[in-house]
GROMACS .gro file of C-alpha atoms in nm:
model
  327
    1UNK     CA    1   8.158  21.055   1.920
    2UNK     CA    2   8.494  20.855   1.925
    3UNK     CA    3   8.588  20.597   1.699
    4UNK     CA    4   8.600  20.238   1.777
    5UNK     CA    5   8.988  20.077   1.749
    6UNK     CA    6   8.842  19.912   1.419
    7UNK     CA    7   8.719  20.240   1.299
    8UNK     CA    8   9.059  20.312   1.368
    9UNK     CA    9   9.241  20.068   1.230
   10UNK     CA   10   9.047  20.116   0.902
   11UNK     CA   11   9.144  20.448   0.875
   12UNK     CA   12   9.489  20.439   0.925
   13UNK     CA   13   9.494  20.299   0.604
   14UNK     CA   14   9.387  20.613   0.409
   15UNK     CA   15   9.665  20.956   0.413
   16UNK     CA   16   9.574  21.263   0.446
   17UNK     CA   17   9.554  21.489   0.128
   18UNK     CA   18   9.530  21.807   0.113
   19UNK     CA   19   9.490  22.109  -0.107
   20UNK     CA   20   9.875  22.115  -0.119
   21UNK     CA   21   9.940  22.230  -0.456
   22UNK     CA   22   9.752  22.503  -0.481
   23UNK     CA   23   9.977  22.640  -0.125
   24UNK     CA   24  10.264  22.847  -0.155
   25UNK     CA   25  10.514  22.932   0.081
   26UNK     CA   26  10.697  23.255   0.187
   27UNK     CA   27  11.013  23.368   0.388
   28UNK     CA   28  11.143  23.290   0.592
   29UNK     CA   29  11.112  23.623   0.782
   30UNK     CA   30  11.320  23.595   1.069
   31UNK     CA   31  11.400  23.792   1.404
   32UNK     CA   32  11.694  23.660   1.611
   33UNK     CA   33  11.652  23.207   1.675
   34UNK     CA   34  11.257  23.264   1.557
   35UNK     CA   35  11.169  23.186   1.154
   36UNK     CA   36  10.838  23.227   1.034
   37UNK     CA   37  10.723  23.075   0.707
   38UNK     CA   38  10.404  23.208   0.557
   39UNK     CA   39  10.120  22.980   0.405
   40UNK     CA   40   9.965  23.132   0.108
   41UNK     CA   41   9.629  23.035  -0.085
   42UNK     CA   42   9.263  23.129  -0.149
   43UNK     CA   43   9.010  23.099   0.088
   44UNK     CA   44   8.870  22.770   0.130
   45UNK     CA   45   8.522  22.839   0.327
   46UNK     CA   46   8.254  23.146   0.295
   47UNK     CA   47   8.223  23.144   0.703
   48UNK     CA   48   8.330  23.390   0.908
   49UNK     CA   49   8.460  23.345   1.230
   50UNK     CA   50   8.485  23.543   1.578
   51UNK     CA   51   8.780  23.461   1.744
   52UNK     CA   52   8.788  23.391   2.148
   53UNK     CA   53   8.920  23.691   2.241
   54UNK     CA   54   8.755  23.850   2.038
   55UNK     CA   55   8.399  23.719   2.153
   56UNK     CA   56   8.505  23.765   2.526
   57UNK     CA   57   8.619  24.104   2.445
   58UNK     CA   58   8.274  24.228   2.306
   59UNK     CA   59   8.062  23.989   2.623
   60UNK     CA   60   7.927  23.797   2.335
   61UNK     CA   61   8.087  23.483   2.471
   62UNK     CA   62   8.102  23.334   2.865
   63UNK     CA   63   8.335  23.092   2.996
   64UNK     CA   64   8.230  22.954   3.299
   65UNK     CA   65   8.375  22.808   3.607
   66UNK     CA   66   8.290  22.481   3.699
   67UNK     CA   67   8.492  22.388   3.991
   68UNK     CA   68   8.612  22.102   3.809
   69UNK     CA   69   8.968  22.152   3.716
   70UNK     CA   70   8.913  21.988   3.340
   71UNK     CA   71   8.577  22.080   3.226
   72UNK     CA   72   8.423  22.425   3.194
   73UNK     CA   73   8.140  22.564   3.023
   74UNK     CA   74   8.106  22.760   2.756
   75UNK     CA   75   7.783  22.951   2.586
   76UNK     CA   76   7.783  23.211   2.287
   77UNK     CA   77   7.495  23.478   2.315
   78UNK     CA   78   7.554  23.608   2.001
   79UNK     CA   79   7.451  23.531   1.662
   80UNK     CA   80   7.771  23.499   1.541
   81UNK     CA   81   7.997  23.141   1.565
   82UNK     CA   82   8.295  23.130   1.728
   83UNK     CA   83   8.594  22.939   1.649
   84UNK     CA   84   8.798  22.826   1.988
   85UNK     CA   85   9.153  22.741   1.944
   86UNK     CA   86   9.354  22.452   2.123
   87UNK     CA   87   9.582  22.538   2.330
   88UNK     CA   88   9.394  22.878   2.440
   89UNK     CA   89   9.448  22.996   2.772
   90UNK     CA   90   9.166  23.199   3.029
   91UNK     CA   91   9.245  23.412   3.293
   92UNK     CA   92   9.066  23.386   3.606
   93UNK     CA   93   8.825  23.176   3.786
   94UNK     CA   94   8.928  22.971   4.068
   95UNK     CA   95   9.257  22.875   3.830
   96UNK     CA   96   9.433  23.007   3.472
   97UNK     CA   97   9.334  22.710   3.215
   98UNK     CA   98   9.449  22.622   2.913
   99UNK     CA   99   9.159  22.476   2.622
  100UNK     CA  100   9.200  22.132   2.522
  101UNK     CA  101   9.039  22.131   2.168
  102UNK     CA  102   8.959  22.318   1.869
  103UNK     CA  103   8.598  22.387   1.903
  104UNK     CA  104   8.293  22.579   1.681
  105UNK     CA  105   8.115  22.739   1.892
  106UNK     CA  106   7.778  22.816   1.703
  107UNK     CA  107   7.496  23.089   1.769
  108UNK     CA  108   7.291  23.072   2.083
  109UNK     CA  109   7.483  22.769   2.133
  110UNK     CA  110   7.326  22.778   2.523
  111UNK     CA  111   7.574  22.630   2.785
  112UNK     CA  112   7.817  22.346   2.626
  113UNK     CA  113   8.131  22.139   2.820
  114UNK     CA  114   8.488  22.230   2.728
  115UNK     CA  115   8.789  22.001   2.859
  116UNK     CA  116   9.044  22.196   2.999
  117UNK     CA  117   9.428  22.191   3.248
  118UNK     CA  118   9.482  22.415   3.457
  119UNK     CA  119   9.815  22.601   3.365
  120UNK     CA  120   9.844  22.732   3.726
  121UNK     CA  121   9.903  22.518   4.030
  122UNK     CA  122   9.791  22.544   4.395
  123UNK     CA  123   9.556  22.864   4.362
  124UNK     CA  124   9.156  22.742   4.379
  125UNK     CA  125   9.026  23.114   4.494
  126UNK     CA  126   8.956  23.402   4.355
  127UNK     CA  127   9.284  23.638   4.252
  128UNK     CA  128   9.296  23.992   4.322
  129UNK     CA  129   8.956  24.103   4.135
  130UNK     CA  130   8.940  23.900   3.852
  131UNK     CA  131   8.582  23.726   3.802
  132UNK     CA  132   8.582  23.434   4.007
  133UNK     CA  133   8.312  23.210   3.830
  134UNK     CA  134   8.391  23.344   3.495
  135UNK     CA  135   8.696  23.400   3.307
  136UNK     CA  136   8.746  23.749   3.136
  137UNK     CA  137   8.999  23.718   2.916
  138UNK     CA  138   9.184  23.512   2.694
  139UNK     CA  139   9.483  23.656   2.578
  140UNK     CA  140   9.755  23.370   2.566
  141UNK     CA  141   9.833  23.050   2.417
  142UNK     CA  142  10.035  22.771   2.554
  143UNK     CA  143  10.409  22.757   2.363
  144UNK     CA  144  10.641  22.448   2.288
  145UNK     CA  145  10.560  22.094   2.102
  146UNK     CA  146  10.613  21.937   2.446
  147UNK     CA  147  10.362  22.186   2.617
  148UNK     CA  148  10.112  22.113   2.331
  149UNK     CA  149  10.137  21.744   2.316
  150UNK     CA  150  10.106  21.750   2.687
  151UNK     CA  151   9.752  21.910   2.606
  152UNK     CA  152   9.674  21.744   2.316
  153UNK     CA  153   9.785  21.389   2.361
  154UNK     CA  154   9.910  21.309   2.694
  155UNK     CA  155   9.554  21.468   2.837
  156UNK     CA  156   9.763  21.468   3.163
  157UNK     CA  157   9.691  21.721   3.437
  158UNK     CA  158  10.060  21.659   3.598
  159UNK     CA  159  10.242  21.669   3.306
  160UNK     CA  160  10.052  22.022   3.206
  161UNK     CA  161  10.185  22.139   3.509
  162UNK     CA  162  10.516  21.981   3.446
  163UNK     CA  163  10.599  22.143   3.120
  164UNK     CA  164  10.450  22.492   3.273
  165UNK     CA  165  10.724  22.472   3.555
  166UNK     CA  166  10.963  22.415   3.315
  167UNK     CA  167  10.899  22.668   3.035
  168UNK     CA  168  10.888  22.914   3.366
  169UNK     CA  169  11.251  22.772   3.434
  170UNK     CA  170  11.416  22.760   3.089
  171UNK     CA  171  11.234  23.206   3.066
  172UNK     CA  172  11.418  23.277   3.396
  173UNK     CA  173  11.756  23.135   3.278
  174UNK     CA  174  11.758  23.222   2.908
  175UNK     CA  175  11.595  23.594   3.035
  176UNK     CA  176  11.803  23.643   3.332
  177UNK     CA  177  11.529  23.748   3.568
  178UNK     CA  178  11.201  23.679   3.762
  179UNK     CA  179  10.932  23.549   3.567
  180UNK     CA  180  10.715  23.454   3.834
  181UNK     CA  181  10.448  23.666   3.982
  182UNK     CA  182  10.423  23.737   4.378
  183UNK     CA  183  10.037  23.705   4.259
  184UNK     CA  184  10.060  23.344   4.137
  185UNK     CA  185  10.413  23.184   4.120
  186UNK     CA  186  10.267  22.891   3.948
  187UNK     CA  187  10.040  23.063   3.682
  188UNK     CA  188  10.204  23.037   3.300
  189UNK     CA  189   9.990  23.328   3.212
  190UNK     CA  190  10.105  23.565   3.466
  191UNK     CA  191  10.474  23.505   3.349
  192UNK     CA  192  10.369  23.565   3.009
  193UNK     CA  193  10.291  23.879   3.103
  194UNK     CA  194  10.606  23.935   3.318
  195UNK     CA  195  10.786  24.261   3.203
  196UNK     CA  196  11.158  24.059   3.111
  197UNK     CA  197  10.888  23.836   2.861
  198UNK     CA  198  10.719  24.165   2.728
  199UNK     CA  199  10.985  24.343   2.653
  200UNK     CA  200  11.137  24.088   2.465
  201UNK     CA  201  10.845  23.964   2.292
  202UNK     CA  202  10.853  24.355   2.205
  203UNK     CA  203  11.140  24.288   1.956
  204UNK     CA  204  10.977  23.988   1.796
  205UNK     CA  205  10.661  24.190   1.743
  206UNK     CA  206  10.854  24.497   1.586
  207UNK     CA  207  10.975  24.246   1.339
  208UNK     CA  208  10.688  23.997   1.238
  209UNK     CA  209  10.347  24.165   1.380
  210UNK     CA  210  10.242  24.319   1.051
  211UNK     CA  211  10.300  23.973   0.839
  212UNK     CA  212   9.958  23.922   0.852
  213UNK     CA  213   9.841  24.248   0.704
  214UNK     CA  214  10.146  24.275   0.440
  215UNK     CA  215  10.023  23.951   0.283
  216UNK     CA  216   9.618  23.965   0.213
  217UNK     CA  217   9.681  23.549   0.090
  218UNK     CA  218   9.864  23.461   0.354
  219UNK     CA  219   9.639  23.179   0.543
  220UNK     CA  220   9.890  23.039   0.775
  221UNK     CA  221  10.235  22.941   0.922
  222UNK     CA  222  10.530  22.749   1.012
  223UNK     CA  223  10.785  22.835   1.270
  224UNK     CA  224  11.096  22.671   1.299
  225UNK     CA  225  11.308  22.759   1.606
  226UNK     CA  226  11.708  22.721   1.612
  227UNK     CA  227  11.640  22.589   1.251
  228UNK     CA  228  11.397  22.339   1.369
  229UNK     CA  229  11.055  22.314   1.246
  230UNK     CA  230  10.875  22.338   1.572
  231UNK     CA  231  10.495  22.370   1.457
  232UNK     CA  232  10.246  22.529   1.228
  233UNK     CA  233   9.884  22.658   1.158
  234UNK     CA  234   9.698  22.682   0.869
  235UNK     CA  235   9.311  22.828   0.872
  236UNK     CA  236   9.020  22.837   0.599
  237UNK     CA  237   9.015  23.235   0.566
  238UNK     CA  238   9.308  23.502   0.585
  239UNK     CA  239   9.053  23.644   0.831
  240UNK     CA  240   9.054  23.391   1.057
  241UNK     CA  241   9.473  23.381   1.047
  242UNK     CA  242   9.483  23.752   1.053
  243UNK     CA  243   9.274  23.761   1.387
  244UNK     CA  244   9.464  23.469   1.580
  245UNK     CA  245   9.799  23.606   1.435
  246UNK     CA  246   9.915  23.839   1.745
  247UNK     CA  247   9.856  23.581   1.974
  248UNK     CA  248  10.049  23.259   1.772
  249UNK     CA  249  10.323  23.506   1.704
  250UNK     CA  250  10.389  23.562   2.088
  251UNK     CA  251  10.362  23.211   2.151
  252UNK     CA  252  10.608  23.161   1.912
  253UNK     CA  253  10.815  23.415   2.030
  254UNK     CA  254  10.761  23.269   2.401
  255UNK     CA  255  10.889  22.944   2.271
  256UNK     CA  256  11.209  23.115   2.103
  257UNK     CA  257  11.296  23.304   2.384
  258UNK     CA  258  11.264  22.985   2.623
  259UNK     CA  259  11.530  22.776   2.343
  260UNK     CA  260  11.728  23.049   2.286
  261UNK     CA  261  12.085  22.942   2.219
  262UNK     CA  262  12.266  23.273   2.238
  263UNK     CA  263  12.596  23.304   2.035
  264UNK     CA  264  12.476  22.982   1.793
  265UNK     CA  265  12.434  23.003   1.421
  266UNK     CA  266  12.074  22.894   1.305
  267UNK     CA  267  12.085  22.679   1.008
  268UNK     CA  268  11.740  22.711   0.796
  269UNK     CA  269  11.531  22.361   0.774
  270UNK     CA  270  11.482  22.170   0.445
  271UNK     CA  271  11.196  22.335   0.262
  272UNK     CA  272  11.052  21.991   0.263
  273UNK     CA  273  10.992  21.963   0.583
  274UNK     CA  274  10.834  22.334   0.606
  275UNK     CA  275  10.603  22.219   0.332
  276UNK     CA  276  10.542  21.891   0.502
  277UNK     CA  277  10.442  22.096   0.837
  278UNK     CA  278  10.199  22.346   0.613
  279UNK     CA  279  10.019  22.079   0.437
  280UNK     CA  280  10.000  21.795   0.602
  281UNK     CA  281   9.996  21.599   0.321
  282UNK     CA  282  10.081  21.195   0.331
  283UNK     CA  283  10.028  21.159   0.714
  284UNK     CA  284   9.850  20.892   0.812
  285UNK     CA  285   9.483  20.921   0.952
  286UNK     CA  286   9.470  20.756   1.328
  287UNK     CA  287   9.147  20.908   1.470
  288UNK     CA  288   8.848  21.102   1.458
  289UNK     CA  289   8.607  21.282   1.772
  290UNK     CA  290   8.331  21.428   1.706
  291UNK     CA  291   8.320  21.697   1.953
  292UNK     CA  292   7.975  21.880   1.890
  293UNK     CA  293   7.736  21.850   1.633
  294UNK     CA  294   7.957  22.122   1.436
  295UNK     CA  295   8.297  21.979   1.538
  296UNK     CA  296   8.480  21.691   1.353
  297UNK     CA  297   8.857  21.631   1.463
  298UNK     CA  298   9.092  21.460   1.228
  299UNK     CA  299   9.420  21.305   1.360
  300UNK     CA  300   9.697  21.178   1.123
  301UNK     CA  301  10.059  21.092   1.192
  302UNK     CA  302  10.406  21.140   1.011
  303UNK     CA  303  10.696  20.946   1.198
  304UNK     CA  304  10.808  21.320   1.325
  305UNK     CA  305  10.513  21.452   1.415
  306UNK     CA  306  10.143  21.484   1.464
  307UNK     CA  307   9.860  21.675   1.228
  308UNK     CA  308   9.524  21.771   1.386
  309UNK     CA  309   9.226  21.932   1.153
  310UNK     CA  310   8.921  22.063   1.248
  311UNK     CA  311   8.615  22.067   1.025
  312UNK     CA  312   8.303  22.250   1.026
  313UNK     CA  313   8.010  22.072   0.938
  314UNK     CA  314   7.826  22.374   0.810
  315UNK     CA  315   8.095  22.515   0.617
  316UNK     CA  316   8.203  22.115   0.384
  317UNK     CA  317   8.501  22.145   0.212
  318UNK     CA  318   8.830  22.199   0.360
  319UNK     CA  319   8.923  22.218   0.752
  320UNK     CA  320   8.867  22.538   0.925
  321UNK     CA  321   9.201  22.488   1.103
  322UNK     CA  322   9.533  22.246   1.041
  323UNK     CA  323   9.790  22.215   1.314
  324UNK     CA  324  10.112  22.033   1.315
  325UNK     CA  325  10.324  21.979   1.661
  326UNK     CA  326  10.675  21.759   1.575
  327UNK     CA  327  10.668  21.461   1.814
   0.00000   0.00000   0.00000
């Protein structure tokens, strides 16, 4: 259900407040232009969570193809929930797409609608022998404020495809090779999974994959690239953050590599501004969806940037999942 413009308006008038004080920050831990701040606290929900991958992984979830470019379906057979991340990507189908929304998926859910952009341009056909009215994977997510906020708030099918082409472009110079694949020029997943990417997301990995598991608090993060705060995530559970970590670190690591400024010094950001990213505290509430009878979505602005929580409505309390993109 979305608000009315007086709903709105009324609450604009209210901040955001969060469990700030009770958050502590880490780091940063850094690998060349990438710094990673850790988020640490106490668990703020009982839930647990599968993760999409995760769900896809063990057949306990199905995303179906629609043949409409922004809407597929998804259904959970188990009797588990699943928590769907914005800014997802699936693999197959008739085209790669990239999940608009947070989403709880609950048990047995039976088949629901899921916006989506395609993140691949031109193909509508099956490719190679992926699943053609089903997607099998999802093992990416989208990288970049501009890439995000072209999902998130622009809801824009072009300029998806616009900020694809040119995350492919700014790889391919900053990498100094091809990462396009003869199977789909145009797909953003296939050139994460180009071997110049890979092998430098290698080094990032080395460095920063086994955060997570070094720091049993740790609920979240912030990345800043060239000394820029350029987003952060903060979940409910250190299970939850633990799961989705791999894949946010080499999304972070994509975005790095893409704004890599080789030979320049990085300059840390204020601390204040890391903190403001983690928390979200003092932004301004603008809007609220309800996506599903489980799903609330919260949107609040600073003048820099934009903070989007998700709340379960089984699990009252605290949101399941905080994201900040810089505007």
């Amino acid at each position: 259900m979305k608000l009315t413009g007086t709903c709105i308006a009324a609450l604009a008038a209210f901040a955001l407040i969060t469990e700030a004080a009770e958050l502590r920050l880490s780091g940063p831990y850094v690998h060349d232009n990438l710094s990673v701040y850790l988020v640490h606290g106490q668990d703020r929900v009982q839930k647990k969570y599968l993760t999409l991958s995760e769900a896809l992984e063990q057949h306990k979830v199905v995303v179906y193809e629609t043949s409409s470019v922004n809407q597929l379906q998804v259904e959970n057979l188990s009797a588990e929930d699943v928590f769907i991340q914005s800014g997802e990507i699936v693999k197959g189908g008739r085209q790669d797409r990239v999940l608009k929304d947070d989403f709880i998926l609950p048990a047995a859910s039976g088949k629901v609608d899921i916006t989506a952009f395609c993140v691949e341009h031109g193909r509508w056909s099956q490719r190679g022998r992926e699943p053609v009215q089903a997607f099998a994977a999802a093992p990416n997510a989208i990288a970049s404020p501009e890439m995000k906020r072209a999902v998130k708030e622009s809801a824009q099918q072009t300029e998806v495809w616009a900020q694809v082409s040119a995350a492919q472009d700014r790889l391919a110079r900053n990498l100094g090779g091809v990462v396009k694949s003869a199977a789909s020029e145009s797909s953003y997943q296939l050139t994460l999974e180009a071997p110049k990417v890979q092998q430098t997301a290698n080094g990032f990995k080395k460095d920063l994959a086994g955060l997570a598991d070094q720091h049993p608090d740790a609920l979240g993060y912030v990345v800043a690239v060239n000394g820029k705060v350029t987003g952060a995530d903060v979940y409910a559970t250190h299970d939850l953050f633990r799961k989705l970590w791999p894949k946010m670190l080499e999304s972070a690591a994509v975005e790095a590599m893409a704004s890599a400024r080789p030979g320049e010094k990085t300059v840390p950001p204020p601390m204040d501004e890391v903190r403001m990213a983690a928390t979200g505290n003092g932004a301004r509430v603008s809007g609220e969806n309800q996506l599903n009878r489980r799903t609330n979505s919260l949107k609040a602005e600073f003048p820099q940037g934009l903070v989007f929580e998700t709340r379960d409505a089984d699990a009252p309390g605290s949101a399941v999942h905080r994201t900040y993109v810089p505007k």
